[in-house]
Amino acid sequence: MKKLLTTACLFVVTIVAPVSFNVSTVLGQQNFSQTKAIRFGKLVDGSGKVLTNAIVVVEGDRIKSVSTSESSIPANVQVVDLSRYTGIPGLIDVHMHLAGTHGGTGSGRVPNQVLSRSPVIDMFLSQGAARKMLDIGITTVRDVGAYQFTDLAMRDLINMGAIVGPRMFVSGPGLRTSSALGVAVPEATADGPVEVTRVVRRLIAAGVDNIKVFGSIGPVPDMGCPTASFTQSAAFTYDELKAAVDTAHSLGKKIAVHSYGPDGARDAVRAGADSIEHGLDMDDATLAEMARRGTFYVPTIYNNVYSAERGSCKEMRIGWHSRTVETVKRALKAGVKFAMGSDGNAPTWMIGENTRELGWFVKVGMTPEQALATATTNAAALLGKEKELGKIAPGYFADLVAVEGDPLKDIDVVINNVRWVMKGGAVVFPALEPYRELKEKRSDTYELDEDEMNDVGYKLLRMKKVNEAIEIFKLTAFPKSYSVYDSLGEAYMVNGDKELAIKNYQKSVELNPQNTNGIEMLKKLQAK
Ligand SMILES: [Zn+2]
């Protein structure tokens, strides 16, 4: 800490002091950390409106106002100028395994197989994937399957600020029948409507946000690389699916059904599922019924392409891909609603490539605007969060993404040109670039220690990225570290935020009464 502080003090005096004068006089004090105004050259708000020279005012974690009027900017707030970019709502991936499922990798033929490693290891290793989601503009994820409820833990850790990642809505382990091979998941295995009802209730009591059902699971990879139809592989009966749907809905939860082949999907849709996942080979009658009911289709198109390029069963994957594309085209014609799901599986599988699904949506016939809706308004509706997520409007979560280019002309802009991301009012990208850089250099470890984080924060301060430095120090301040509170105090001081500077120095001295630097700084600040 001493070495770092010496460096820091030096540059505060020599470099940042003149800047801090400007910052403090322009920005004032109290509202600084709470309210922000963000300028976008263009704003695609998710409700069909496109604004030019838009101003989005964010208060805490929510959007306060959206307008084109300069007078909407409150006095004394930080103004973030993104007028070079187009603002879009934070993206939502509705089919992910962000807590990982690789612990379950093994021979699918062995019944009651035990996990090959603890799912907690997967979840721990998936922290980088969680960060990566934010980098590509995904601020919300629906997790549709993890072992031993690690997805619930990850959701809670993200909400606590202990892991940096997207907002998660999770399902725990998906419901399955006893005929499902592979890893034993007794807590989510059910046969017959009575057991299905019991298990759905248990999962909801355990704290899941939505229910996932492995409806008709398709061929097991270990059985070779089949190219035949999946008609025979419907796992749950109609009555079982109906029990699952009715129980989930009666307890206010949405339900996603994983389905391969026409029969399983037909039963799931008739039973009232909210979404069909994968769903290749669905017949026209089922698609018409989905359009009528408003059932969402989450085809995970890109997943088979990604798998074909990397996994075994290349021929099979290519076959599935063309059948998925064919089904999706018919679904589009039938007027079925879509939501974007990647089937990305942390820590590494398809991580960072999730939004390529949007490119496939355009390739199969959607307009860029329709494709964007699959990851914003449609996805939010599938989560039952259409009043809080998926749009840039007053009262909604301040989940904003700045892209370079026009996403309504070219969807690749959303896939490749993400320049800035805010989740719940906090800038999450590119705020932590030096953090990532350091992490890459130190790929042998997964977490940096306090001093390294402190160093990263000071690097940002030196780059005059004061707000981002503050974000880093805030991150590092978990759970309790006197030196980081000291740094945070300094960053706020540089920023002209005297009150917060005092608060953080006080916290630091409280944690370590021997912190002479903190005591000195407090004296100076309080004397002013
Ligand atoms: Zn999946």
mmCIF file with all atom_site columns, N, CA and C and ligand atoms in Angstrom, residues 95-97 144-145 212 214 258 277-278 300 303 342-345, ligand 1:
data_model
loop_
_atom_site.group_PDB
_atom_site.id
_atom_site.type_symbol
_atom_site.label_atom_id
_atom_site.label_alt_id
_atom_site.label_comp_id
_atom_site.label_asym_id
_atom_site.label_entity_id
_atom_site.label_seq_id
_atom_site.pdbx_PDB_ins_code
_atom_site.Cartn_x
_atom_site.Cartn_y
_atom_site.Cartn_z
_atom_site.occupancy
_atom_site.B_iso_or_equiv
_atom_site.pdbx_formal_charge
_atom_site.auth_seq_id
_atom_site.auth_comp_id
_atom_site.auth_asym_id
_atom_site.auth_atom_id
_atom_site.pdbx_PDB_model_num
ATOM   1  N  N  . HIS A 1 95  ? -31.216 -18.279 -23.203 1.00 0.00 ? 95  HIS A N  1
ATOM   2  C  CA . HIS A 1 95  ? -30.854 -19.700 -23.080 1.00 0.00 ? 95  HIS A CA 1
ATOM   3  C  C  . HIS A 1 95  ? -29.358 -19.819 -22.845 1.00 0.00 ? 95  HIS A C  1
ATOM   4  N  N  . MET A 1 96  ? -28.999 -19.841 -21.578 1.00 0.00 ? 96  MET A N  1
ATOM   5  C  CA . MET A 1 96  ? -27.582 -19.961 -21.230 1.00 0.00 ? 96  MET A CA 1
ATOM   6  C  C  . MET A 1 96  ? -27.406 -20.936 -20.087 1.00 0.00 ? 96  MET A C  1
ATOM   7  N  N  . HIS A 1 97  ? -26.153 -21.386 -19.965 1.00 0.00 ? 97  HIS A N  1
ATOM   8  C  CA . HIS A 1 97  ? -25.752 -22.172 -18.801 1.00 0.00 ? 97  HIS A CA 1
ATOM   9  C  C  . HIS A 1 97  ? -24.535 -21.448 -18.242 1.00 0.00 ? 97  HIS A C  1
ATOM   10 N  N  . VAL A 1 144 ? -30.779 -21.801 -17.993 1.00 0.00 ? 144 VAL A N  1
ATOM   11 C  CA . VAL A 1 144 ? -31.756 -22.887 -18.122 1.00 0.00 ? 144 VAL A CA 1
ATOM   12 C  C  . VAL A 1 144 ? -31.140 -24.245 -17.815 1.00 0.00 ? 144 VAL A C  1
ATOM   13 N  N  . GLY A 1 145 ? -30.365 -24.300 -16.737 1.00 0.00 ? 145 GLY A N  1
ATOM   14 C  CA . GLY A 1 145 ? -29.886 -25.608 -16.324 1.00 0.00 ? 145 GLY A CA 1
ATOM   15 C  C  . GLY A 1 145 ? -28.490 -25.574 -15.748 1.00 0.00 ? 145 GLY A C  1
ATOM   16 N  N  . LYS A 1 212 ? -37.474 -25.135 -16.011 1.00 0.00 ? 212 LYS A N  1
ATOM   17 C  CA . LYS A 1 212 ? -36.980 -25.709 -17.271 1.00 0.00 ? 212 LYS A CA 1
ATOM   18 C  C  . LYS A 1 212 ? -37.320 -27.192 -17.269 1.00 0.00 ? 212 LYS A C  1
ATOM   19 N  N  . PHE A 1 214 ? -36.809 -30.798 -19.509 1.00 0.00 ? 214 PHE A N  1
ATOM   20 C  CA . PHE A 1 214 ? -36.268 -31.538 -20.645 1.00 0.00 ? 214 PHE A CA 1
ATOM   21 C  C  . PHE A 1 214 ? -37.408 -32.378 -21.204 1.00 0.00 ? 214 PHE A C  1
ATOM   22 N  N  . HIS A 1 258 ? -37.421 -27.777 -23.286 1.00 0.00 ? 258 HIS A N  1
ATOM   23 C  CA . HIS A 1 258 ? -36.409 -28.235 -24.242 1.00 0.00 ? 258 HIS A CA 1
ATOM   24 C  C  . HIS A 1 258 ? -37.053 -29.339 -25.069 1.00 0.00 ? 258 HIS A C  1
ATOM   25 N  N  . GLU A 1 277 ? -37.540 -24.581 -26.539 1.00 0.00 ? 277 GLU A N  1
ATOM   26 C  CA . GLU A 1 277 ? -36.100 -24.423 -26.745 1.00 0.00 ? 277 GLU A CA 1
ATOM   27 C  C  . GLU A 1 277 ? -35.637 -25.438 -27.793 1.00 0.00 ? 277 GLU A C  1
ATOM   28 N  N  . HIS A 1 278 ? -34.821 -24.997 -28.717 1.00 0.00 ? 278 HIS A N  1
ATOM   29 C  CA . HIS A 1 278 ? -34.277 -25.805 -29.829 1.00 0.00 ? 278 HIS A CA 1
ATOM   30 C  C  . HIS A 1 278 ? -35.383 -26.087 -30.859 1.00 0.00 ? 278 HIS A C  1
ATOM   31 N  N  . THR A 1 300 ? -31.930 -21.492 -30.819 1.00 0.00 ? 300 THR A N  1
ATOM   32 C  CA . THR A 1 300 ? -30.475 -21.704 -30.634 1.00 0.00 ? 300 THR A CA 1
ATOM   33 C  C  . THR A 1 300 ? -29.830 -22.172 -31.948 1.00 0.00 ? 300 THR A C  1
ATOM   34 N  N  . ASN A 1 303 ? -25.802 -22.497 -32.214 1.00 0.00 ? 303 ASN A N  1
ATOM   35 C  CA . ASN A 1 303 ? -25.178 -23.545 -31.407 1.00 0.00 ? 303 ASN A CA 1
ATOM   36 C  C  . ASN A 1 303 ? -24.705 -24.743 -32.236 1.00 0.00 ? 303 ASN A C  1
ATOM   37 N  N  . SER A 1 342 ? -28.580 -18.481 -26.801 1.00 0.00 ? 342 SER A N  1
ATOM   38 C  CA . SER A 1 342 ? -27.361 -18.951 -27.460 1.00 0.00 ? 342 SER A CA 1
ATOM   39 C  C  . SER A 1 342 ? -27.053 -20.414 -27.156 1.00 0.00 ? 342 SER A C  1
ATOM   40 N  N  . ASP A 1 343 ? -27.451 -20.886 -25.977 1.00 0.00 ? 343 ASP A N  1
ATOM   41 C  CA . ASP A 1 343 ? -27.002 -22.170 -25.429 1.00 0.00 ? 343 ASP A CA 1
ATOM   42 C  C  . ASP A 1 343 ? -25.516 -22.128 -25.093 1.00 0.00 ? 343 ASP A C  1
ATOM   43 N  N  . GLY A 1 344 ? -25.006 -20.928 -24.838 1.00 0.00 ? 344 GLY A N  1
ATOM   44 C  CA . GLY A 1 344 ? -23.630 -20.796 -24.357 1.00 0.00 ? 344 GLY A CA 1
ATOM   45 C  C  . GLY A 1 344 ? -23.494 -21.502 -23.016 1.00 0.00 ? 344 GLY A C  1
ATOM   46 N  N  . ASN A 1 345 ? -22.362 -22.167 -22.821 1.00 0.00 ? 345 ASN A N  1
ATOM   47 C  CA . ASN A 1 345 ? -22.172 -22.977 -21.624 1.00 0.00 ? 345 ASN A CA 1
ATOM   48 C  C  . ASN A 1 345 ? -20.819 -22.634 -20.996 1.00 0.00 ? 345 ASN A C  1
HETATM 49 ZN ZN . ZN  B 2 .   ? -29.183 -25.559 -23.161 1.00 0.00 ? 1   ZN  B ZN 1
#
